Coordinates of C-alpha atoms in Angstrom, one line a residue:
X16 CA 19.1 145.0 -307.9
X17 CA 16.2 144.8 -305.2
X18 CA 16.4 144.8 -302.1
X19 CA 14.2 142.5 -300.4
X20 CA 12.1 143.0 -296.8
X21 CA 14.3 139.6 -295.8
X22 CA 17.7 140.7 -296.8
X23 CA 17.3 144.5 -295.8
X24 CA 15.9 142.9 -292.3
X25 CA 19.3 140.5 -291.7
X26 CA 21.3 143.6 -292.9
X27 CA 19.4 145.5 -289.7
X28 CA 19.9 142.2 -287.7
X29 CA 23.8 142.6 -288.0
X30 CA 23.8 146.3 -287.7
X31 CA 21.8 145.7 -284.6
X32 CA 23.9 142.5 -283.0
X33 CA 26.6 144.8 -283.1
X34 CA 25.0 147.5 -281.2
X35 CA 23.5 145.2 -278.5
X36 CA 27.1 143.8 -278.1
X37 CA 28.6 147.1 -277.6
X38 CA 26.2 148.0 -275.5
X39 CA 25.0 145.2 -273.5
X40 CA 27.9 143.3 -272.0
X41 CA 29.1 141.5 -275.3
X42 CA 26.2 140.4 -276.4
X43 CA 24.8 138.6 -273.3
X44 CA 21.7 140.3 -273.5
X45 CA 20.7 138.4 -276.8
X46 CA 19.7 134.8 -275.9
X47 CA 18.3 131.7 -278.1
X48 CA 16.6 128.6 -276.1
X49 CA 16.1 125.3 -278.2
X50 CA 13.1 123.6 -276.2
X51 CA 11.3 125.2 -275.8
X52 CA 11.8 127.3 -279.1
X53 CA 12.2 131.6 -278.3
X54 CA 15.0 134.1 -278.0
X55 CA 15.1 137.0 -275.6
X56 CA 17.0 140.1 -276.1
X57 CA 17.0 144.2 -275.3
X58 CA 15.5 146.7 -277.6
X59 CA 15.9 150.5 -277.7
X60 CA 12.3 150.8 -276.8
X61 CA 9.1 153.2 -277.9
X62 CA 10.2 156.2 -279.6
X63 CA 9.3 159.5 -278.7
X64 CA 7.3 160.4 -281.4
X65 CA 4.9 157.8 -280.4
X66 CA 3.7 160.2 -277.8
X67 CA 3.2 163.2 -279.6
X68 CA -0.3 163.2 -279.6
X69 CA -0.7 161.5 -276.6
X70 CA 1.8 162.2 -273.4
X71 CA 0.7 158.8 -271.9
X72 CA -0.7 156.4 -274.4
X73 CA 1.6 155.6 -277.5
X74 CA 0.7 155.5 -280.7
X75 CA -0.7 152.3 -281.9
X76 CA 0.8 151.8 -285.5
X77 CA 4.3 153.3 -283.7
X78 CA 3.6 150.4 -281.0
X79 CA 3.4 147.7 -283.7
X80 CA 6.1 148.5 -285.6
X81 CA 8.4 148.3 -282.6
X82 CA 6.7 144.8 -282.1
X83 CA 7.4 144.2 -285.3
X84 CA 11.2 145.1 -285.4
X85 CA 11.4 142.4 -282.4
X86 CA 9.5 140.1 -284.5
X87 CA 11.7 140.6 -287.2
X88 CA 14.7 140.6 -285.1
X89 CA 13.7 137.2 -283.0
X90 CA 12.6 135.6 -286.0
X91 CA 16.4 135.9 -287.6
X92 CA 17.9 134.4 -284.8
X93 CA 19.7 131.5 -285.2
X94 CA 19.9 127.6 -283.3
X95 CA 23.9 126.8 -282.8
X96 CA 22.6 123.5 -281.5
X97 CA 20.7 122.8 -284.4
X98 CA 23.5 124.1 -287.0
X99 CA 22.8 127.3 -287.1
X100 CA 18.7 127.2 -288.3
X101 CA 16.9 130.2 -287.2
X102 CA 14.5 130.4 -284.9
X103 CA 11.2 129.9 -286.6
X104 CA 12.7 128.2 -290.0
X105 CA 10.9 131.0 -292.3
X106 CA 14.1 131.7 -293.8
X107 CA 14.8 128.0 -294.3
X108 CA 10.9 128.1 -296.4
X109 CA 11.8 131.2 -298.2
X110 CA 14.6 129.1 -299.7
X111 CA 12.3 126.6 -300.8
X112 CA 10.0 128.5 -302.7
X113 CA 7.2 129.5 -299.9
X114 CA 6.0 132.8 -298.5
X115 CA 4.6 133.7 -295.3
X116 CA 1.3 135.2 -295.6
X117 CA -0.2 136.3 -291.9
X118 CA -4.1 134.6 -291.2
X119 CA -5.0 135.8 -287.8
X120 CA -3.5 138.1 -285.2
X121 CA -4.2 139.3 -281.9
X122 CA -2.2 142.2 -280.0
X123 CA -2.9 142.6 -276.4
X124 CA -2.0 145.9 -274.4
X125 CA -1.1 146.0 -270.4
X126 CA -1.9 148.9 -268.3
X127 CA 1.4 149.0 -267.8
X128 CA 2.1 150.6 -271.4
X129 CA 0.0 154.0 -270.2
X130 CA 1.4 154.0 -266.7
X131 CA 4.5 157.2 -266.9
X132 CA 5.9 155.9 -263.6
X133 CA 6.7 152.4 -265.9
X134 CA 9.5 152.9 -268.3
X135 CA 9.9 152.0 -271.9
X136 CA 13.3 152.5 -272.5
X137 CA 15.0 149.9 -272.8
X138 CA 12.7 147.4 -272.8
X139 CA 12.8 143.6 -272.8
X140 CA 11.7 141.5 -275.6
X141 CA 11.0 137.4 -276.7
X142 CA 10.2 136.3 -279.8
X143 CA 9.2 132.2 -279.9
X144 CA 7.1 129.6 -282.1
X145 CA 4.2 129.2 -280.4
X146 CA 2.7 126.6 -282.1
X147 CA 1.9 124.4 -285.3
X148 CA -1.9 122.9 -285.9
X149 CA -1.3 120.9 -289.7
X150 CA -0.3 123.6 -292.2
X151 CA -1.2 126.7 -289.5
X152 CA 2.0 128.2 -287.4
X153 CA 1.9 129.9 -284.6
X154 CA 4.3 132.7 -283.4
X155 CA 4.8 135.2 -280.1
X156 CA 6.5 138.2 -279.6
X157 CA 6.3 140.4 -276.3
X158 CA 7.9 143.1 -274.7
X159 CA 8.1 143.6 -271.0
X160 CA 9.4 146.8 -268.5
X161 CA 13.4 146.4 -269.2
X162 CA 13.7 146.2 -264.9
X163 CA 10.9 145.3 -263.4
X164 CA 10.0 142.3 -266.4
X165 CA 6.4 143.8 -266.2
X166 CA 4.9 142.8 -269.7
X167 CA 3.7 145.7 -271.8
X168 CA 2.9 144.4 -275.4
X169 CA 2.3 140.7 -276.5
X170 CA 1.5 139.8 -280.3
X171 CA 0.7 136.5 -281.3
X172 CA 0.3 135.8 -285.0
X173 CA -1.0 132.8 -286.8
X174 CA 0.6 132.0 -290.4
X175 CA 0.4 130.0 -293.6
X176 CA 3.5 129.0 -296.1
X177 CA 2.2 129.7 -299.6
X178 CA 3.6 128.5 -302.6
X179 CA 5.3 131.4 -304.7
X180 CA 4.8 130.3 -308.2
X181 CA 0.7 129.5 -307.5
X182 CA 0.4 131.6 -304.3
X183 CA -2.0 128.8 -302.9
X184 CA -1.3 128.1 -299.5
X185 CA 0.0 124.6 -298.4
X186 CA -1.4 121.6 -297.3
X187 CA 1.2 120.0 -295.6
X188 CA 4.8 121.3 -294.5
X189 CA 8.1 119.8 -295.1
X190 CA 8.8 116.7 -292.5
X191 CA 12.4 118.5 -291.4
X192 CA 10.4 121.2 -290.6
X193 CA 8.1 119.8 -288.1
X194 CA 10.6 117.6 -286.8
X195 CA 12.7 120.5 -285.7
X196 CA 9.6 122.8 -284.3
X197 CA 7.2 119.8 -283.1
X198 CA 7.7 119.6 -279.1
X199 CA 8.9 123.1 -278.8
X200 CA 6.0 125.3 -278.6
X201 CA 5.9 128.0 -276.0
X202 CA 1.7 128.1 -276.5
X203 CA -0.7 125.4 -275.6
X204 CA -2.6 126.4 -278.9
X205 CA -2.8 127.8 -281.9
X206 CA -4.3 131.4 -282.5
X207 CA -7.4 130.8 -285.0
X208 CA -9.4 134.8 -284.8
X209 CA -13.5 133.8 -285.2
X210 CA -15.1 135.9 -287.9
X211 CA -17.5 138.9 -286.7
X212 CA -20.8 139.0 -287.0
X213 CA -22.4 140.3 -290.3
X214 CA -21.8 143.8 -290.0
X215 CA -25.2 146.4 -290.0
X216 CA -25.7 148.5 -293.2
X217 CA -25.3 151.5 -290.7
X218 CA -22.0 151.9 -291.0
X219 CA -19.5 154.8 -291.4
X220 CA -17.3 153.9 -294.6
X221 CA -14.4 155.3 -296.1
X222 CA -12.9 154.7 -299.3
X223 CA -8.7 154.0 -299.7
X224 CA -6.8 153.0 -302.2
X225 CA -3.7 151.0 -301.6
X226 CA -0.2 152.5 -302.2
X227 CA 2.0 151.5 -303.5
X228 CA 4.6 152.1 -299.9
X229 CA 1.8 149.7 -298.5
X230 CA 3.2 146.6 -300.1
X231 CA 6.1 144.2 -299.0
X232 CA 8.1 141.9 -300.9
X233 CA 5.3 139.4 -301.0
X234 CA 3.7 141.4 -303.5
X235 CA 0.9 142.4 -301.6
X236 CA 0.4 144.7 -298.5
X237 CA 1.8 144.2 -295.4
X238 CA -0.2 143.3 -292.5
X239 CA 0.1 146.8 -290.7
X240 CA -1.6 148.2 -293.6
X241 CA -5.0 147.0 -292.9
X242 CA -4.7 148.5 -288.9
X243 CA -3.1 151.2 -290.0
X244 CA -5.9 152.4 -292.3
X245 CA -8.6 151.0 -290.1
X246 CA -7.0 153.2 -287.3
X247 CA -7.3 156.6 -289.7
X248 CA -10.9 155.8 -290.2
X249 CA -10.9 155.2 -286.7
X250 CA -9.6 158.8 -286.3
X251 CA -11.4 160.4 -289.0
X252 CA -14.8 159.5 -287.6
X253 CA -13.8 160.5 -284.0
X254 CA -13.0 163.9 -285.6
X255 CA -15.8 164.4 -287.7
X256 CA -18.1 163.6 -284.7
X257 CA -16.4 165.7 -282.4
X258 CA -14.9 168.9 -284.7
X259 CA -17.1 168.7 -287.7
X260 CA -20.4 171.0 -288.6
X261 CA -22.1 168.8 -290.9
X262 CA -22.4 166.0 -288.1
X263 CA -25.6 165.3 -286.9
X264 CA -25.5 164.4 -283.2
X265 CA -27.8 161.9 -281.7
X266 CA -28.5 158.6 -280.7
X267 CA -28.0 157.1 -284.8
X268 CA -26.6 160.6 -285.9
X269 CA -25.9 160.7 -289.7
X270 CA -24.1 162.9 -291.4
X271 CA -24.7 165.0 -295.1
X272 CA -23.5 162.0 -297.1
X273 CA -25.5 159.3 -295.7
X274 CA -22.9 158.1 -293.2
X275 CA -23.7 156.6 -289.9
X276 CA -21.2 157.7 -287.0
X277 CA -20.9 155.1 -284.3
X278 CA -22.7 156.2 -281.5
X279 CA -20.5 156.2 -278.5
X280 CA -16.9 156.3 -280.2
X281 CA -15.4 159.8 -278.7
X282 CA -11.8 161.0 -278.3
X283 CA -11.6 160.2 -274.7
X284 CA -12.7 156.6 -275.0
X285 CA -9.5 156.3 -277.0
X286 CA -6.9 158.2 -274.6
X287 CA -7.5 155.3 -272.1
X288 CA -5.4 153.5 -274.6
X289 CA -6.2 150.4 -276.3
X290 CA -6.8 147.1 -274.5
X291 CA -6.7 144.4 -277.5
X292 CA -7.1 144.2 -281.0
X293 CA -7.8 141.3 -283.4
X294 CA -7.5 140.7 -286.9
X295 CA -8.6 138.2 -289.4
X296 CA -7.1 138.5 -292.7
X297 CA -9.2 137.2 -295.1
X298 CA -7.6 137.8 -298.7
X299 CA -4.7 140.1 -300.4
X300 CA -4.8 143.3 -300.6
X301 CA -2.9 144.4 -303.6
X302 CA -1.5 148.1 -304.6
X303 CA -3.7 150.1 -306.5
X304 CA -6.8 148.5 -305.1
X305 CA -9.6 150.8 -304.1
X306 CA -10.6 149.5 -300.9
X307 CA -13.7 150.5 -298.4
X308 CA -13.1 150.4 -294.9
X309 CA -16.7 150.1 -292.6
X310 CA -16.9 151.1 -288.7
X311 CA -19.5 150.4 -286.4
X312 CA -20.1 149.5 -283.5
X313 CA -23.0 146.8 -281.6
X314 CA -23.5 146.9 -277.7
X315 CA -19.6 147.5 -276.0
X316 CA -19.2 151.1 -276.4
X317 CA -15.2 150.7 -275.7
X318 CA -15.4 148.6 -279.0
X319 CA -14.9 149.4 -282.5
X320 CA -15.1 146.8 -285.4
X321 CA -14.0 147.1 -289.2
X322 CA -14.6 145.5 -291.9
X323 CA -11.8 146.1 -295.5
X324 CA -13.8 145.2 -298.4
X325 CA -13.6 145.9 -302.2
X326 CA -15.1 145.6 -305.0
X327 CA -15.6 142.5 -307.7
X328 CA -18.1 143.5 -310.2
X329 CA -21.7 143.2 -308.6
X330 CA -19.9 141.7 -305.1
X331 CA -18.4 142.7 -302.3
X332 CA -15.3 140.5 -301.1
X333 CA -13.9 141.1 -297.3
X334 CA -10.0 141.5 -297.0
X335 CA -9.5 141.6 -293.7
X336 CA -11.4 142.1 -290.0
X337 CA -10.5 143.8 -287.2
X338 CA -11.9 144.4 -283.7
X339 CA -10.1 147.1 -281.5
X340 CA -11.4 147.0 -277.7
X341 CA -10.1 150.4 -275.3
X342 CA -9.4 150.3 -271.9
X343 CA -12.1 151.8 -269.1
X344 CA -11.2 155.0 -267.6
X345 CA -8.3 155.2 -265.2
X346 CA -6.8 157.6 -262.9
X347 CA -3.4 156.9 -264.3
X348 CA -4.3 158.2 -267.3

């Protein structure tokens, strides 16, 4: 039998309401709002191991899949006053044949995350629809200082239902749908991520294949996968500027196999802990694909961008883009 993302999630949903009820004063902690549309609750907060390279700033992948638990978490919530519907209805479309592939995300970072003297466990958490625009839905999850209600982490994602037999993404979405969202946004707008420029030929590249571990039950790889793997490249190119002998450098430095290191990427631009990253996703990534991940960077020196592409015969198709902006120095970190 397989167990699906969706089922193994509302068997950690139940495991989890149980806890928070133990815990938190019967459950009072956990709280669902109709109009506008969000549920806030208590999670466990960063784990340790998100600061082992780093005493101060957190890991970013360990950061997002925290997020993500809340997302997950929020998102399986349900409406009494609305017999029992969840939260964002994605269930509700999973039962009538539709997946929920991710278009455009953007995670923003407060100082707050790096500062010691603020603490991350427990911390505070909403999840809420933010928005629909035709087909296009919006969501937003954030996590705040459990006390003090400081925010620390906000992700707002933009989505599309697809169809799962033809996998082409909808034109129009049921009417009970919209009727129970519409007028219940916690956004003024949608989130719609621009594209970047056309990246420079003077990249540094690095080739990846997809694993299989990278995929999710929509058959294709989860939306972590393309930060997570920008993020080693990240790292790798940070390390072979700063550790490695066969890197040239200087102003453009290049090293033995034709690669161009971004110029002003360095190890202490990213301690000061990242500030905002955005990501288009353009097309699936599926496992088994050999994909090429390019860095560079134009005239911010606290900004890295990425392009994921692959290969189709004599062209190149982009999966996914992704800009990652780092704070300026501070003396809290």
């Amino acid at each position: 039998m397989r167990v699906t993302t969706m089922s193994l999630a509302a068997s950690v949903s139940r495991v989890w309401t149980k806890y928070l009820q133990s815990m938190y004063d019967g459950g009072s902690h956990t709280k669902v709002n109709d109009k506008p549309r969000y549920a806030t609750f208590t999670h466990p907060g960063l784990p340790l191991w998100a600061y082992d390279t780093n005493p101060v700033a957190p890991n970013l992948i360990d950061v997002i899949r925290v997020t993500e638990d809340c997302m997950l978490y929020g998102a399986l919530q349900t409406v009494p006053e609305q017999g029992n519907q969840t939260l964002d209805l994605c269930k509700e479309m999973r039962e009538c044949g539709y997946w929920c592939f991710q278009t455009d995300l953007e995670l923003t970072f407060s100082k707050a995350l790096y500062d010691p003297a603020v603490p991350k466990w427990p911390v505070r958490a909403y999840y809420g629809h933010g928005y629909r625009a035709g087909s296009l839905v919006t969501y937003q999850t954030g996590l705040k200082a459990y006390c003090s209600d400081v925010p620390l982490v906000t992700m707002t994602c933009s989505a599309a239902f697809v169809n799962r037999e033809t996998r082409k993404v909808a034109k129009s979405l049921p009417e009970w749908f919209k009727s129970s969202l519409d007028g219940k946004e916690i956004l003024d707008k949608g989130l719609r991520i621009g594209r970047l420029p056309k990246r420079s030929n003077e990249t540094f590249k690095e080739k990846k294949m997809v694993l299989l571990s990278d995929m999710d039950e929509n058959g294709h790889a989860n939306f972590k996968t393309y930060m997570n793997k920008s993020y080693e490249t990240l790292r790798h190119v940070i390390t072979m500027k700063e550790f490695s002998h066969t890197a040239e450098h200087s102003s453009a430095p290049e090293n033995c196999r034709g690669q161009v290191i971004p110029q002003w990427l360095t190890s202490s631009i990213v301690s000061q802990g990242m500030k905002c990253l955005k990501a288009k996703f353009i097309k699936e990534c599926l496992p088994g694909d050999e994909v090429c991940i390019h860095v560079w960077q134009e005239d911010n020196p606290r900004l890295a961008l990425f392009s994921m592409e692959r290969e189709e015969g004599h062209k190149t198709q982009v999966l996914c883009e992704i800009s990652m902006e780092f704070f300026e120095p501070s003396s809290k970190l």
